[in-house]
Amino acid sequence: DKASLENQSAGLAADWWADSSFYHIWVKSFADYDGDGVGDFRGITSKLDYLKDILGVDALWLSPVFDCAYKGSAPTANMHGYDTVDYYEVNDYFGNKEHLATLLAEAHRRGMKVIFDFVPNHTSNQHPWFVQSANFDPEKKDWYLWNDKRLAWSPMGNSGTWHRSDLRQAYYYGAFSNAMPDLNYRNAEVREEMKNVVRYWLNFGFDGLRIDAVRYLVEDGGGAAGTSDIGETHGFFAELRREVVDAYAGLGHPKFMVAEAWINGDRPRFNAYFGSPEKPEFQMLFDFDFSGKVTSAVKYKNRSVFEGFFPSGAGQRYGVFLSNHDNLSSRPGTVFSDPRQLRLASALSLLMPATPFVYYGNEIGQADKAGLSGQDLRLRYPFDWSSQDAQAGDPASLLALHRDLLALRSSRPALRRGEWKNADLGLGAHIAAWTLTLGDDTVLCAANLGSDPVAGVPAAAKAFLGAGRVRALYDGDLGNGETLAQYGFAVYGVEK
C-alpha cells in the first residue's frame, strides 16, 4: 500500500525502462567517499552530476548491496556480494541504509532511476537460514536442498555441486560453490519470503531489479536439462511479476525486472523468459549474444549481424552491453586495441533499439586490470577518475562520444524504440547501414567496417531515405567532405 512507500520516483511512464540509458556500477570500485579504499553509497551520490550531466545516463544498476559473507577493502579482494547473509541489511563497507536512501532521493531529484541486484537462487552458507537448516531447525530444515547421498547435478558443466554438511550429516546443493547453497523454491515459505525481499526494496525506493542467475532457480535434478530453465522456474517469475512487480503501477510507481538469463546462441530458450501474454515474466532480458555480435561486426566486417535480432513484442526489451562484471568478455578498452574500433564498438552499443547498459569505466576506455587474465576480478578494479578528468573537456574523447550519442538517443524516439532494418546504400560490402523507424521518425546509421575510406556516404544516405530534408545528426567521424573514414560512422535523420 502507499503508506509503505518511500523515496519513490514520480511521473514515470508505464514502460520508462525502454527509454532509459543505464550505468552499471560495481559499488566497491566506483567512487570512494570516505577514503577507506572502498567505493560507497555516498561516493555514488557525489558523482550523480557526472553521470547525469557529463555522461548523460538517466538510470543506474547497483551491484549487490545486501550484507554479505566475504568482505575485503583491498582492490585484490573480490567482494562480489552474491553471498548474501541478510537480504534486509546493506553491506556496511558501502555505508548504511540512510546513505542509500539519500542516494535514491538525490537520484530521483535529478530524474534518475535506480535498480538493485537481487540474488534469489542462493544465499551464503553463513546466512542464519542455512545455519538453522543445517541444524535441523523445524522452521528452516527444508529451505535448502538436502540429500543423504552426493548427487552429480551439473547445471554449468561442473558436477561438484553437492557438498557435505558434517553438522547435518547430509549433502546440500550449491550450484555455484559450497559457500553459496541453493534455496528450495518448492518450499512455499521460501517463495513468499523472497517476494517480501523484493517488496521491501521496491518500497524503500528502488525503481526495479536485476535478477541474478535466473536459469537455476528450481531444479529437477540430473544434467543441465534438469537443472536449468525448467517450467517451475518460469512459474515463479510469472508469479513474482504478477503479485509483486506489476502491483506498483497501480500505485503510480511502475517498476520493472530484468533477467540475467545467460544463454548464448539459443534465442527460443532465451526469449522464453519474457513469458507469454497470459503469463508475462521479465520486461527485459540482458542479451549475452550482443557483445559478440559487435566484435563480429567491428573486427570481422560482418555487416548484417543484427538482422532479425531485436524482439518486437509488446513488453519485450533487450538490455545490451559490451562488457559487465562477469567473464563474458573483457572490457572493450582491452578487446579493441585500435581506438577507432573502440569508438565504433561503443557507438554500436548506443545506436540499437535496445536499452544500453554502460559498465562503469567503459565510457572512458578503461582496460582490464593487467595480470588477471581469465579472472573476473580484472573487470572490477577502481574507476580511473584521472582519465575521466582528462577526457571531460575533450570533444574528441570517448567520453564525449558517449555523451553525444546518449543525448541523441534522448532526442530521437526511433533510436530507442524504432524497428531495425538493414539498409544497402550501394557503396560496397564494407558499409554497414541500418534504419530505425518509429511512426514518422526515421534514423539511418552507417558504419565503415573496411580498411579504406568510402566516399559518397551522406549522398547515399539522403538518396536512401528519399523524402524530406535529411541531415547528419552525428558526423564526428566523417573525414573530408563526403568521405567516411575507416571505422567511421555517421547518423542521419529525416527532418519533420
Tab-separated table of C-alpha atoms in Angstrom:
chain	number	residue	atom	x	y	z
A	1	ASP	CA	0.000	0.000	0.000
A	2	LYS	CA	1.049	3.628	-0.460
A	3	ALA	CA	1.785	4.115	3.236
A	4	SER	CA	4.727	1.683	2.919
A	5	LEU	CA	6.416	3.564	0.070
A	6	GLU	CA	9.429	5.824	0.453
A	7	ASN	CA	11.689	7.739	-1.948
A	8	GLN	CA	9.608	6.851	-4.989
A	9	SER	CA	10.125	8.257	-8.477
A	10	ALA	CA	7.147	10.271	-9.652
A	11	GLY	CA	5.580	10.707	-13.061
A	12	LEU	CA	7.252	7.740	-14.751
A	13	ALA	CA	5.876	6.319	-17.982
A	14	ALA	CA	4.447	2.817	-17.742
A	15	ASP	CA	7.469	1.408	-19.618
A	16	TRP	CA	10.072	4.014	-18.729
A	17	TRP	CA	12.917	1.492	-18.969
A	18	ALA	CA	12.512	1.352	-22.760
A	19	ASP	CA	13.583	4.996	-22.991
A	20	SER	CA	16.341	4.838	-20.392
A	21	SER	CA	20.115	4.571	-20.649
A	22	PHE	CA	21.648	2.709	-17.707
A	23	TYR	CA	25.013	2.850	-15.987
A	24	HIS	CA	26.139	-0.365	-14.296
A	25	ILE	CA	28.030	0.403	-11.091
A	26	TRP	CA	30.277	-2.061	-9.284
A	27	VAL	CA	29.744	-0.299	-5.965
A	28	LYS	CA	33.050	-1.261	-4.367
A	29	SER	CA	35.075	0.191	-7.237
A	30	PHE	CA	33.258	3.283	-8.442
A	31	ALA	CA	33.684	6.187	-6.006
A	32	ASP	CA	35.182	6.177	-2.502
A	33	TYR	CA	33.642	8.983	-0.427
A	34	ASP	CA	35.258	8.398	2.962
A	35	GLY	CA	38.751	7.421	1.809
A	36	ASP	CA	38.804	3.902	3.217
A	37	GLY	CA	39.630	2.334	-0.154
A	38	VAL	CA	36.110	1.066	-0.807
A	39	GLY	CA	33.524	2.666	-3.062
A	40	ASP	CA	30.318	3.504	-1.250
A	41	PHE	CA	26.803	4.925	-1.470
A	42	ARG	CA	27.921	8.462	-0.649
A	43	GLY	CA	30.587	8.197	-3.338
A	44	ILE	CA	27.925	7.382	-5.935
A	45	THR	CA	25.770	10.261	-4.679
A	46	SER	CA	28.716	12.629	-5.096
A	47	LYS	CA	29.066	11.547	-8.740
A	48	LEU	CA	25.426	11.814	-9.806
A	49	ASP	CA	26.067	15.110	-11.589
A	50	TYR	CA	28.871	13.459	-13.568
A	51	LEU	CA	26.589	10.586	-14.509
A	52	LYS	CA	23.615	12.759	-15.447
A	53	ASP	CA	25.192	15.927	-16.876
A	54	ILE	CA	28.631	14.937	-18.206
A	55	LEU	CA	27.941	11.354	-19.327
A	56	GLY	CA	24.199	11.561	-19.879
A	57	VAL	CA	22.735	8.366	-18.421
A	58	ASP	CA	19.439	8.544	-16.564
A	59	ALA	CA	19.341	5.221	-14.692
A	60	LEU	CA	21.684	3.173	-12.507
A	61	TRP	CA	22.096	-0.523	-11.735
A	62	LEU	CA	23.925	-1.156	-8.473
A	63	SER	CA	25.847	-4.397	-7.933
A	64	PRO	CA	24.646	-6.321	-4.835
A	65	VAL	CA	24.210	-4.092	-1.797
A	66	PHE	CA	22.984	-6.770	0.646
A	67	ASP	CA	25.113	-7.693	3.628
A	68	CYS	CA	27.422	-10.482	2.508
A	69	ALA	CA	29.856	-13.019	3.913
A	70	TYR	CA	33.124	-12.264	2.154
A	71	LYS	CA	34.377	-8.722	2.640
A	72	GLY	CA	37.641	-7.009	1.871
A	73	SER	CA	38.765	-3.463	1.186
A	74	ALA	CA	41.859	-4.106	-0.948
A	75	PRO	CA	41.405	-3.985	-4.745
A	76	THR	CA	42.600	-7.603	-4.813
A	77	ALA	CA	39.719	-8.648	-2.535
A	78	ASN	CA	36.924	-9.775	-4.847
A	79	MET	CA	33.997	-8.706	-2.647
A	80	HIS	CA	31.252	-9.593	-5.114
A	81	GLY	CA	28.269	-9.563	-2.746
A	82	TYR	CA	26.467	-12.567	-4.227
A	83	ASP	CA	26.911	-14.480	-0.949
A	84	THR	CA	24.072	-12.851	0.996
A	85	VAL	CA	23.856	-13.164	4.777
A	86	ASP	CA	20.947	-10.729	5.261
A	87	TYR	CA	18.595	-9.571	2.494
A	88	TYR	CA	17.249	-6.758	4.644
A	89	GLU	CA	20.568	-5.132	5.573
A	90	VAL	CA	23.222	-3.434	3.453
A	91	ASN	CA	26.933	-4.186	3.273
A	92	ASP	CA	28.459	-1.881	5.884
A	93	TYR	CA	31.557	-1.405	3.706
A	94	PHE	CA	29.258	0.633	1.434
A	95	GLY	CA	27.614	2.671	4.185
A	96	ASN	CA	24.230	2.354	5.837
A	97	LYS	CA	20.573	2.477	4.848
A	98	GLU	CA	20.411	6.214	5.450
A	99	HIS	CA	23.231	6.738	2.952
A	100	LEU	CA	21.413	4.506	0.467
A	101	ALA	CA	18.123	6.350	0.983
A	102	THR	CA	19.914	9.645	0.317
A	103	LEU	CA	21.387	8.223	-2.881
A	104	LEU	CA	17.919	7.205	-4.081
A	105	ALA	CA	16.412	10.568	-3.149
A	106	GLU	CA	19.174	12.534	-4.891
A	107	ALA	CA	18.952	10.343	-7.985
A	108	HIS	CA	15.179	10.768	-8.150
A	109	ARG	CA	15.528	14.523	-7.675
A	110	ARG	CA	17.573	14.545	-10.879
A	111	GLY	CA	15.053	12.413	-12.730
A	112	MET	CA	17.277	9.337	-12.499
A	113	LYS	CA	16.102	5.816	-11.707
A	114	VAL	CA	17.956	3.152	-9.694
A	115	ILE	CA	17.611	-0.639	-9.729
A	116	PHE	CA	19.136	-3.174	-7.334
A	117	ASP	CA	20.772	-6.541	-7.921
A	118	PHE	CA	18.606	-9.326	-6.484
A	119	VAL	CA	20.236	-12.693	-5.712
A	120	PRO	CA	17.403	-15.202	-5.188
A	121	ASN	CA	18.977	-18.508	-6.248
A	122	HIS	CA	21.284	-18.958	-3.266
A	123	THR	CA	22.483	-17.450	-0.010
A	124	SER	CA	25.792	-17.605	1.816
A	125	ASN	CA	26.356	-20.712	3.904
A	126	GLN	CA	26.733	-18.213	6.753
A	127	HIS	CA	23.195	-16.938	6.328
A	128	PRO	CA	21.171	-17.662	9.503
A	129	TRP	CA	18.625	-19.527	7.379
A	130	PHE	CA	21.233	-22.027	6.259
A	131	VAL	CA	22.718	-22.368	9.726
A	132	GLN	CA	19.235	-23.172	11.028
A	133	SER	CA	18.609	-25.608	8.193
A	134	ALA	CA	21.902	-27.410	8.829
A	135	ASN	CA	20.868	-27.688	12.487
A	136	PHE	CA	17.539	-29.303	11.548
A	137	ASP	CA	15.596	-26.315	12.840
A	138	PRO	CA	11.939	-27.243	12.080
A	139	GLU	CA	11.276	-23.775	10.662
A	140	LYS	CA	14.101	-23.915	8.132
A	141	LYS	CA	15.057	-27.560	7.639
A	142	ASP	CA	13.554	-27.657	4.111
A	143	TRP	CA	14.584	-24.171	2.989
A	144	TYR	CA	17.560	-25.651	1.103
A	145	LEU	CA	18.070	-28.810	-0.963
A	146	TRP	CA	19.361	-31.733	1.109
A	147	ASN	CA	20.093	-35.353	0.267
A	148	ASP	CA	21.617	-38.308	2.089
A	149	LYS	CA	23.898	-39.073	-0.873
A	150	ARG	CA	26.126	-36.877	-3.024
A	151	LEU	CA	24.421	-36.397	-6.388
A	152	ALA	CA	26.000	-35.273	-9.661
A	153	TRP	CA	23.946	-32.360	-10.916
A	154	SER	CA	25.771	-30.189	-13.429
A	155	PRO	CA	23.913	-27.036	-14.494
A	156	MET	CA	27.108	-25.329	-15.708
A	157	GLY	CA	29.140	-28.392	-16.620
A	158	ASN	CA	30.585	-28.925	-13.148
A	159	SER	CA	29.216	-31.956	-11.338
A	160	GLY	CA	30.746	-30.974	-7.983
A	161	THR	CA	27.566	-29.276	-6.837
A	162	TRP	CA	26.561	-31.361	-3.797
A	163	HIS	CA	28.515	-30.564	-0.649
A	164	ARG	CA	28.869	-32.313	2.684
A	165	SER	CA	27.494	-30.799	5.896
A	166	ASP	CA	29.057	-32.551	8.867
A	167	LEU	CA	26.589	-30.772	11.121
A	168	ARG	CA	23.559	-32.298	9.405
A	169	GLN	CA	25.346	-35.440	8.203
A	170	ALA	CA	23.940	-34.863	4.730
A	171	TYR	CA	24.690	-33.167	1.421
A	172	TYR	CA	23.348	-29.839	0.249
A	173	TYR	CA	23.111	-28.474	-3.273
A	174	GLY	CA	25.154	-25.403	-4.209
A	175	ALA	CA	25.325	-24.866	-7.968
A	176	PHE	CA	27.899	-22.069	-7.744
A	177	SER	CA	30.006	-23.215	-4.768
A	178	ASN	CA	29.855	-24.850	-1.364
A	179	ALA	CA	29.818	-21.329	0.111
A	180	MET	CA	26.537	-20.483	-1.642
A	181	PRO	CA	23.821	-23.140	-1.095
A	182	ASP	CA	20.717	-23.042	-3.282
A	183	LEU	CA	17.363	-22.197	-1.755
A	184	ASN	CA	14.479	-24.636	-2.162
A	185	TYR	CA	11.797	-22.913	-4.245
A	186	ARG	CA	9.423	-25.827	-3.861
A	187	ASN	CA	9.003	-24.596	-0.305
A	188	ALA	CA	6.141	-22.081	-0.276
A	189	GLU	CA	7.674	-20.186	2.647
A	190	VAL	CA	10.873	-19.597	0.639
A	191	ARG	CA	8.902	-18.261	-2.304
A	192	GLU	CA	6.901	-15.887	-0.122
A	193	GLU	CA	9.973	-14.686	1.770
A	194	MET	CA	11.808	-13.843	-1.446
A	195	LYS	CA	8.780	-11.937	-2.734
A	196	ASN	CA	8.830	-9.994	0.508
A	197	VAL	CA	12.509	-9.127	-0.032
A	198	VAL	CA	11.604	-7.616	-3.402
A	199	ARG	CA	8.681	-5.715	-1.885
A	200	TYR	CA	10.920	-4.355	0.856
A	201	TRP	CA	13.463	-2.799	-1.519
A	202	LEU	CA	10.895	-1.543	-4.023
A	203	ASN	CA	9.074	0.097	-1.114
A	204	PHE	CA	12.422	1.525	0.020
A	205	GLY	CA	12.635	3.456	-3.237
A	206	PHE	CA	14.290	1.331	-5.891
A	207	ASP	CA	12.705	1.546	-9.328
A	208	GLY	CA	13.289	-2.058	-10.329
A	209	LEU	CA	15.600	-5.014	-10.020
A	210	ARG	CA	18.097	-7.078	-11.968
A	211	ILE	CA	17.689	-10.748	-11.054
A	212	ASP	CA	20.795	-12.890	-10.890
A	213	ALA	CA	21.167	-16.422	-12.300
A	214	VAL	CA	17.503	-16.843	-13.191
A	215	ARG	CA	18.037	-20.112	-15.076
A	216	TYR	CA	18.854	-22.150	-11.965
A	217	LEU	CA	16.093	-21.250	-9.519
A	218	VAL	CA	14.252	-24.591	-9.433
A	219	GLU	CA	15.788	-27.981	-10.249
A	220	ASP	CA	14.520	-31.376	-11.343
A	221	GLY	CA	17.978	-32.885	-10.977
A	222	GLY	CA	20.305	-34.726	-13.313
A	223	GLY	CA	22.233	-32.975	-16.055
A	224	ALA	CA	21.924	-29.476	-17.395
A	225	ALA	CA	18.431	-30.113	-18.799
A	226	GLY	CA	17.132	-30.862	-15.313
A	227	THR	CA	18.858	-28.019	-13.509
A	228	SER	CA	18.141	-25.024	-15.741
A	229	ASP	CA	15.211	-23.292	-17.447
A	230	ILE	CA	12.531	-25.639	-16.156
A	231	GLY	CA	8.840	-24.802	-16.016
A	232	GLU	CA	8.714	-24.185	-12.281
A	233	THR	CA	11.428	-21.550	-12.619
A	234	HIS	CA	9.368	-19.724	-15.227
A	235	GLY	CA	6.330	-20.164	-12.999
A	236	PHE	CA	7.959	-18.375	-10.077
A	237	PHE	CA	8.983	-15.377	-12.164
A	238	ALA	CA	5.489	-15.092	-13.617
A	239	GLU	CA	4.235	-15.152	-10.025
A	240	LEU	CA	6.744	-12.505	-8.929
A	241	ARG	CA	5.788	-10.278	-11.850
A	242	ARG	CA	2.046	-10.635	-11.252
A	243	GLU	CA	1.935	-10.489	-7.465
A	244	VAL	CA	4.748	-8.034	-6.744
A	245	VAL	CA	6.294	-6.014	-9.569
A	246	ASP	CA	3.140	-5.154	-11.529
A	247	ALA	CA	1.283	-4.074	-8.385
A	248	TYR	CA	3.337	-0.857	-8.153
A	249	ALA	CA	1.978	0.523	-11.426
A	250	GLY	CA	-1.434	0.732	-9.787
A	251	LEU	CA	0.138	2.824	-7.017
A	252	GLY	CA	1.559	5.252	-9.581
A	253	HIS	CA	5.152	3.958	-9.477
A	254	PRO	CA	5.765	1.451	-12.299
A	255	LYS	CA	8.630	-0.966	-11.639
A	256	PHE	CA	10.410	-3.490	-13.805
A	257	MET	CA	12.657	-6.519	-13.620
A	258	VAL	CA	15.467	-7.522	-15.975
A	259	ALA	CA	16.830	-11.072	-16.138
A	260	GLU	CA	20.332	-12.421	-16.188
A	261	ALA	CA	19.442	-15.432	-18.325
A	262	TRP	CA	22.942	-16.190	-19.574
A	263	ILE	CA	22.098	-18.111	-22.749
A	264	ASN	CA	24.187	-17.890	-25.909
A	265	GLY	CA	23.013	-18.916	-29.369
A	266	ASP	CA	19.552	-20.240	-28.443
A	267	ARG	CA	17.010	-17.459	-28.956
A	268	PRO	CA	13.840	-19.521	-28.282
A	269	ARG	CA	15.165	-20.706	-24.908
A	270	PHE	CA	16.390	-17.198	-24.133
A	271	ASN	CA	13.242	-15.358	-25.196
A	272	ALA	CA	11.113	-17.753	-23.147
A	273	TYR	CA	11.978	-15.575	-20.136
A	274	PHE	CA	9.687	-12.875	-21.493
A	275	GLY	CA	6.894	-15.302	-20.651
A	276	SER	CA	3.620	-15.123	-22.562
A	277	PRO	CA	0.861	-12.519	-22.848
A	278	GLU	CA	-1.159	-14.621	-20.401
A	279	LYS	CA	1.778	-15.162	-18.030
A	280	PRO	CA	4.334	-12.393	-18.530
A	281	GLU	CA	7.683	-12.784	-16.817
A	282	PHE	CA	10.508	-10.283	-17.421
A	283	GLN	CA	10.044	-6.970	-19.220
A	284	MET	CA	13.721	-7.032	-20.210
A	285	LEU	CA	16.470	-9.604	-20.774
A	286	PHE	CA	20.203	-8.945	-20.803
A	287	ASP	CA	21.433	-10.048	-24.218
A	288	PHE	CA	24.569	-12.139	-23.853
A	289	ASP	CA	24.979	-12.543	-27.622
A	290	PHE	CA	25.226	-8.808	-28.237
A	291	SER	CA	28.883	-8.134	-27.390
A	292	GLY	CA	29.936	-10.996	-29.669
A	293	LYS	CA	27.812	-9.527	-32.446
A	294	VAL	CA	29.585	-6.186	-32.035
A	295	THR	CA	33.001	-7.861	-32.179
A	296	SER	CA	31.909	-9.762	-35.294
A	297	ALA	CA	30.870	-6.511	-36.952
A	298	VAL	CA	33.873	-4.387	-35.992
A	299	LYS	CA	36.718	-6.888	-36.150
A	300	TYR	CA	35.440	-9.269	-38.811
A	301	LYS	CA	33.451	-6.910	-41.062
A	302	ASN	CA	30.141	-8.751	-40.661
A	303	ARG	CA	27.740	-6.025	-41.676
A	304	SER	CA	24.391	-7.738	-41.172
A	305	VAL	CA	24.841	-9.423	-37.775
A	306	PHE	CA	21.865	-7.615	-36.258
A	307	GLU	CA	19.356	-8.663	-38.925
A	308	GLY	CA	16.259	-10.010	-37.171
A	309	PHE	CA	17.995	-9.671	-33.807
A	310	PHE	CA	15.669	-7.431	-31.790
A	311	PRO	CA	12.291	-8.527	-30.366
A	312	SER	CA	9.175	-6.708	-31.468
A	313	GLY	CA	6.602	-7.982	-28.987
A	314	ALA	CA	4.888	-5.655	-26.547
A	315	GLY	CA	6.746	-5.622	-23.240
A	316	GLN	CA	9.815	-7.328	-24.739
A	317	ARG	CA	13.085	-5.477	-24.484
A	318	TYR	CA	16.755	-6.383	-24.610
A	319	GLY	CA	19.382	-4.795	-22.392
A	320	VAL	CA	22.679	-4.592	-24.297
A	321	PHE	CA	26.249	-4.074	-23.120
A	322	LEU	CA	29.806	-4.520	-24.336
A	323	SER	CA	31.026	-5.974	-21.045
A	324	ASN	CA	29.881	-6.372	-17.474
A	325	HIS	CA	31.254	-7.683	-14.168
A	326	ASP	CA	31.418	-11.302	-15.355
A	327	ASN	CA	33.661	-13.285	-17.664
A	328	LEU	CA	31.511	-12.906	-20.756
A	329	SER	CA	34.051	-10.524	-22.281
A	330	SER	CA	36.999	-8.329	-21.484
A	331	ARG	CA	36.312	-4.627	-21.314
A	332	PRO	CA	36.056	-3.028	-24.772
A	333	GLY	CA	39.145	-0.977	-23.919
A	334	THR	CA	41.026	-4.311	-23.950
A	335	VAL	CA	39.110	-6.059	-26.757
A	336	PHE	CA	39.597	-3.184	-29.202
A	337	SER	CA	43.201	-2.004	-29.127
A	338	ASP	CA	42.593	0.300	-32.105
A	339	PRO	CA	40.912	3.451	-30.694
A	340	ARG	CA	38.864	3.817	-33.887
A	341	GLN	CA	37.446	0.324	-33.420
A	342	LEU	CA	36.724	1.134	-29.782
A	343	ARG	CA	34.759	4.224	-30.826
A	344	LEU	CA	32.767	2.275	-33.391
A	345	ALA	CA	32.006	-0.579	-30.981
A	346	SER	CA	30.863	1.940	-28.375
A	347	ALA	CA	28.645	3.634	-30.947
A	348	LEU	CA	27.051	0.337	-31.985
A	349	SER	CA	26.039	-0.299	-28.372
A	350	LEU	CA	24.190	3.036	-28.318
A	351	LEU	CA	22.637	3.013	-31.803
A	352	MET	CA	20.407	-0.046	-31.482
A	353	PRO	CA	16.711	-0.339	-30.479
A	354	ALA	CA	17.548	-1.773	-27.081
A	355	THR	CA	18.300	-0.376	-23.641
A	356	PRO	CA	22.051	0.304	-23.246
A	357	PHE	CA	23.888	-0.576	-20.042
A	358	VAL	CA	27.276	1.155	-19.872
A	359	TYR	CA	29.581	-0.679	-17.470
A	360	TYR	CA	31.453	1.759	-15.250
A	361	GLY	CA	34.726	2.833	-16.857
A	362	ASN	CA	33.832	1.690	-20.364
A	363	GLU	CA	32.850	5.241	-21.268
A	364	ILE	CA	36.478	6.297	-20.794
A	365	GLY	CA	38.009	3.209	-22.416
A	366	GLN	CA	39.235	1.737	-19.139
A	367	ALA	CA	41.011	-1.576	-19.782
A	368	ASP	CA	41.073	-4.825	-17.807
A	369	LYS	CA	43.432	-4.855	-14.852
A	370	ALA	CA	46.708	-6.276	-16.159
A	371	GLY	CA	47.949	-9.601	-14.823
A	372	LEU	CA	44.495	-11.015	-14.051
A	373	SER	CA	43.646	-12.656	-17.366
A	374	GLY	CA	40.731	-15.057	-17.072
A	375	GLN	CA	39.673	-13.780	-13.638
A	376	ASP	CA	36.516	-11.709	-13.252
A	377	LEU	CA	38.422	-9.533	-10.753
A	378	ARG	CA	40.187	-7.905	-13.730
A	379	LEU	CA	36.827	-6.323	-14.624
A	380	ARG	CA	36.158	-4.958	-11.128
A	381	TYR	CA	39.066	-2.619	-10.385
A	382	PRO	CA	38.597	1.012	-9.290
A	383	PHE	CA	37.312	3.575	-11.756
A	384	ASP	CA	40.075	5.753	-13.213
A	385	TRP	CA	38.895	9.227	-12.251
A	386	SER	CA	42.075	10.853	-13.575
A	387	SER	CA	41.239	9.563	-17.054
A	388	GLN	CA	37.699	10.870	-16.697
A	389	ASP	CA	39.031	14.298	-15.723
A	390	ALA	CA	41.328	14.343	-18.753
A	391	GLN	CA	38.502	13.423	-21.137
A	392	ALA	CA	35.755	15.600	-19.658
A	393	GLY	CA	36.755	18.713	-21.608
A	394	ASP	CA	37.858	16.979	-24.822
A	395	PRO	CA	35.166	16.967	-27.541
A	396	ALA	CA	37.037	14.201	-29.397
A	397	SER	CA	37.229	11.866	-26.389
A	398	LEU	CA	35.447	8.543	-25.942
A	399	LEU	CA	33.550	10.115	-23.046
A	400	ALA	CA	32.316	12.871	-25.361
A	401	LEU	CA	31.214	10.246	-27.886
A	402	HIS	CA	29.108	8.552	-25.223
A	403	ARG	CA	27.653	11.880	-24.092
A	404	ASP	CA	26.773	12.925	-27.654
A	405	LEU	CA	25.149	9.633	-28.612
A	406	LEU	CA	23.254	9.312	-25.323
A	407	ALA	CA	21.908	12.826	-25.896
A	408	LEU	CA	20.961	11.855	-29.443
A	409	ARG	CA	19.096	8.801	-28.126
A	410	SER	CA	17.146	11.072	-25.803
A	411	SER	CA	16.113	13.351	-28.655
A	412	ARG	CA	15.122	10.730	-31.262
A	413	PRO	CA	12.491	8.148	-30.249
A	414	ALA	CA	13.415	5.927	-33.204
A	415	LEU	CA	16.873	5.364	-31.732
A	416	ARG	CA	15.284	3.982	-28.587
A	417	ARG	CA	12.247	2.120	-29.867
A	418	GLY	CA	12.446	2.011	-33.652
A	419	GLU	CA	12.125	-1.051	-35.888
A	420	TRP	CA	15.565	-2.155	-37.120
A	421	LYS	CA	16.025	-2.808	-40.842
A	422	ASN	CA	19.148	-3.445	-42.866
A	423	ALA	CA	19.880	-0.706	-45.416
A	424	ASP	CA	22.009	-1.309	-48.517
A	425	LEU	CA	23.450	2.034	-49.597
A	426	GLY	CA	25.091	0.552	-52.702
A	427	LEU	CA	28.576	1.523	-51.511
A	428	GLY	CA	30.158	-1.916	-51.187
A	429	ALA	CA	30.289	-4.787	-48.751
A	430	HIS	CA	32.112	-2.904	-46.008
A	431	ILE	CA	29.498	-0.229	-45.411
A	432	ALA	CA	27.055	-1.430	-42.779
A	433	ALA	CA	23.873	0.622	-42.639
A	434	TRP	CA	20.508	0.287	-40.954
A	435	THR	CA	17.384	2.296	-40.364
A	436	LEU	CA	15.374	2.667	-37.179
A	437	THR	CA	11.774	3.736	-37.678
A	438	LEU	CA	9.110	4.657	-35.162
A	439	GLY	CA	5.996	6.268	-36.599
A	440	ASP	CA	7.163	9.239	-38.658
A	441	ASP	CA	10.635	9.296	-37.075
A	442	THR	CA	13.334	7.561	-39.131
A	443	VAL	CA	17.057	7.474	-38.438
A	444	LEU	CA	19.740	5.931	-40.640
A	445	CYS	CA	23.096	4.804	-39.219
A	446	ALA	CA	26.113	3.986	-41.388
A	447	ALA	CA	29.492	2.499	-40.433
A	448	ASN	CA	32.609	1.802	-42.455
A	449	LEU	CA	33.910	-1.628	-41.441
A	450	GLY	CA	36.577	-1.713	-44.129
A	451	SER	CA	40.233	-0.696	-44.315
A	452	ASP	CA	39.762	2.185	-46.748
A	453	PRO	CA	37.768	5.409	-46.651
A	454	VAL	CA	34.484	5.320	-48.584
A	455	ALA	CA	33.212	8.377	-50.428
A	456	GLY	CA	29.602	9.374	-51.033
A	457	VAL	CA	28.051	8.157	-47.796
A	458	PRO	CA	25.987	11.288	-46.997
A	459	ALA	CA	24.622	11.457	-50.538
A	460	ALA	CA	23.764	7.745	-50.495
A	461	ALA	CA	22.052	8.116	-47.123
A	462	LYS	CA	19.961	11.008	-48.411
A	463	ALA	CA	19.030	9.083	-51.536
A	464	PHE	CA	18.057	6.017	-49.491
A	465	LEU	CA	15.864	7.973	-47.096
A	466	GLY	CA	14.304	9.674	-50.057
A	467	ALA	CA	11.782	12.036	-48.541
A	468	GLY	CA	12.047	15.349	-46.762
A	469	ARG	CA	15.187	17.133	-45.671
A	470	VAL	CA	17.904	14.775	-44.465
A	471	ARG	CA	20.711	15.995	-42.243
A	472	ALA	CA	23.594	14.489	-40.332
A	473	LEU	CA	22.688	14.051	-36.667
A	474	TYR	CA	26.159	12.852	-35.750
A	475	ASP	CA	29.159	13.204	-38.034
A	476	GLY	CA	32.081	13.279	-35.633
A	477	ASP	CA	33.933	10.549	-37.507
A	478	LEU	CA	33.350	11.823	-41.017
A	479	GLY	CA	36.502	12.642	-42.962
A	480	ASN	CA	36.848	15.287	-45.656
A	481	GLY	CA	33.675	16.178	-47.497
A	482	GLU	CA	31.557	13.103	-48.096
A	483	THR	CA	34.167	10.508	-47.126
A	484	LEU	CA	33.564	8.087	-44.254
A	485	ALA	CA	36.883	7.108	-42.710
A	486	GLN	CA	37.885	3.578	-41.738
A	487	TYR	CA	35.776	2.561	-38.723
A	488	GLY	CA	33.978	5.855	-39.070
A	489	PHE	CA	30.237	6.110	-38.585
A	490	ALA	CA	27.515	8.673	-39.027
A	491	VAL	CA	23.855	9.078	-38.137
A	492	TYR	CA	21.282	10.765	-40.376
A	493	GLY	CA	17.720	11.789	-39.706
A	494	VAL	CA	14.732	12.964	-41.708
A	495	GLU	CA	13.628	16.375	-40.510
A	496	LYS	CA	9.910	16.646	-39.900
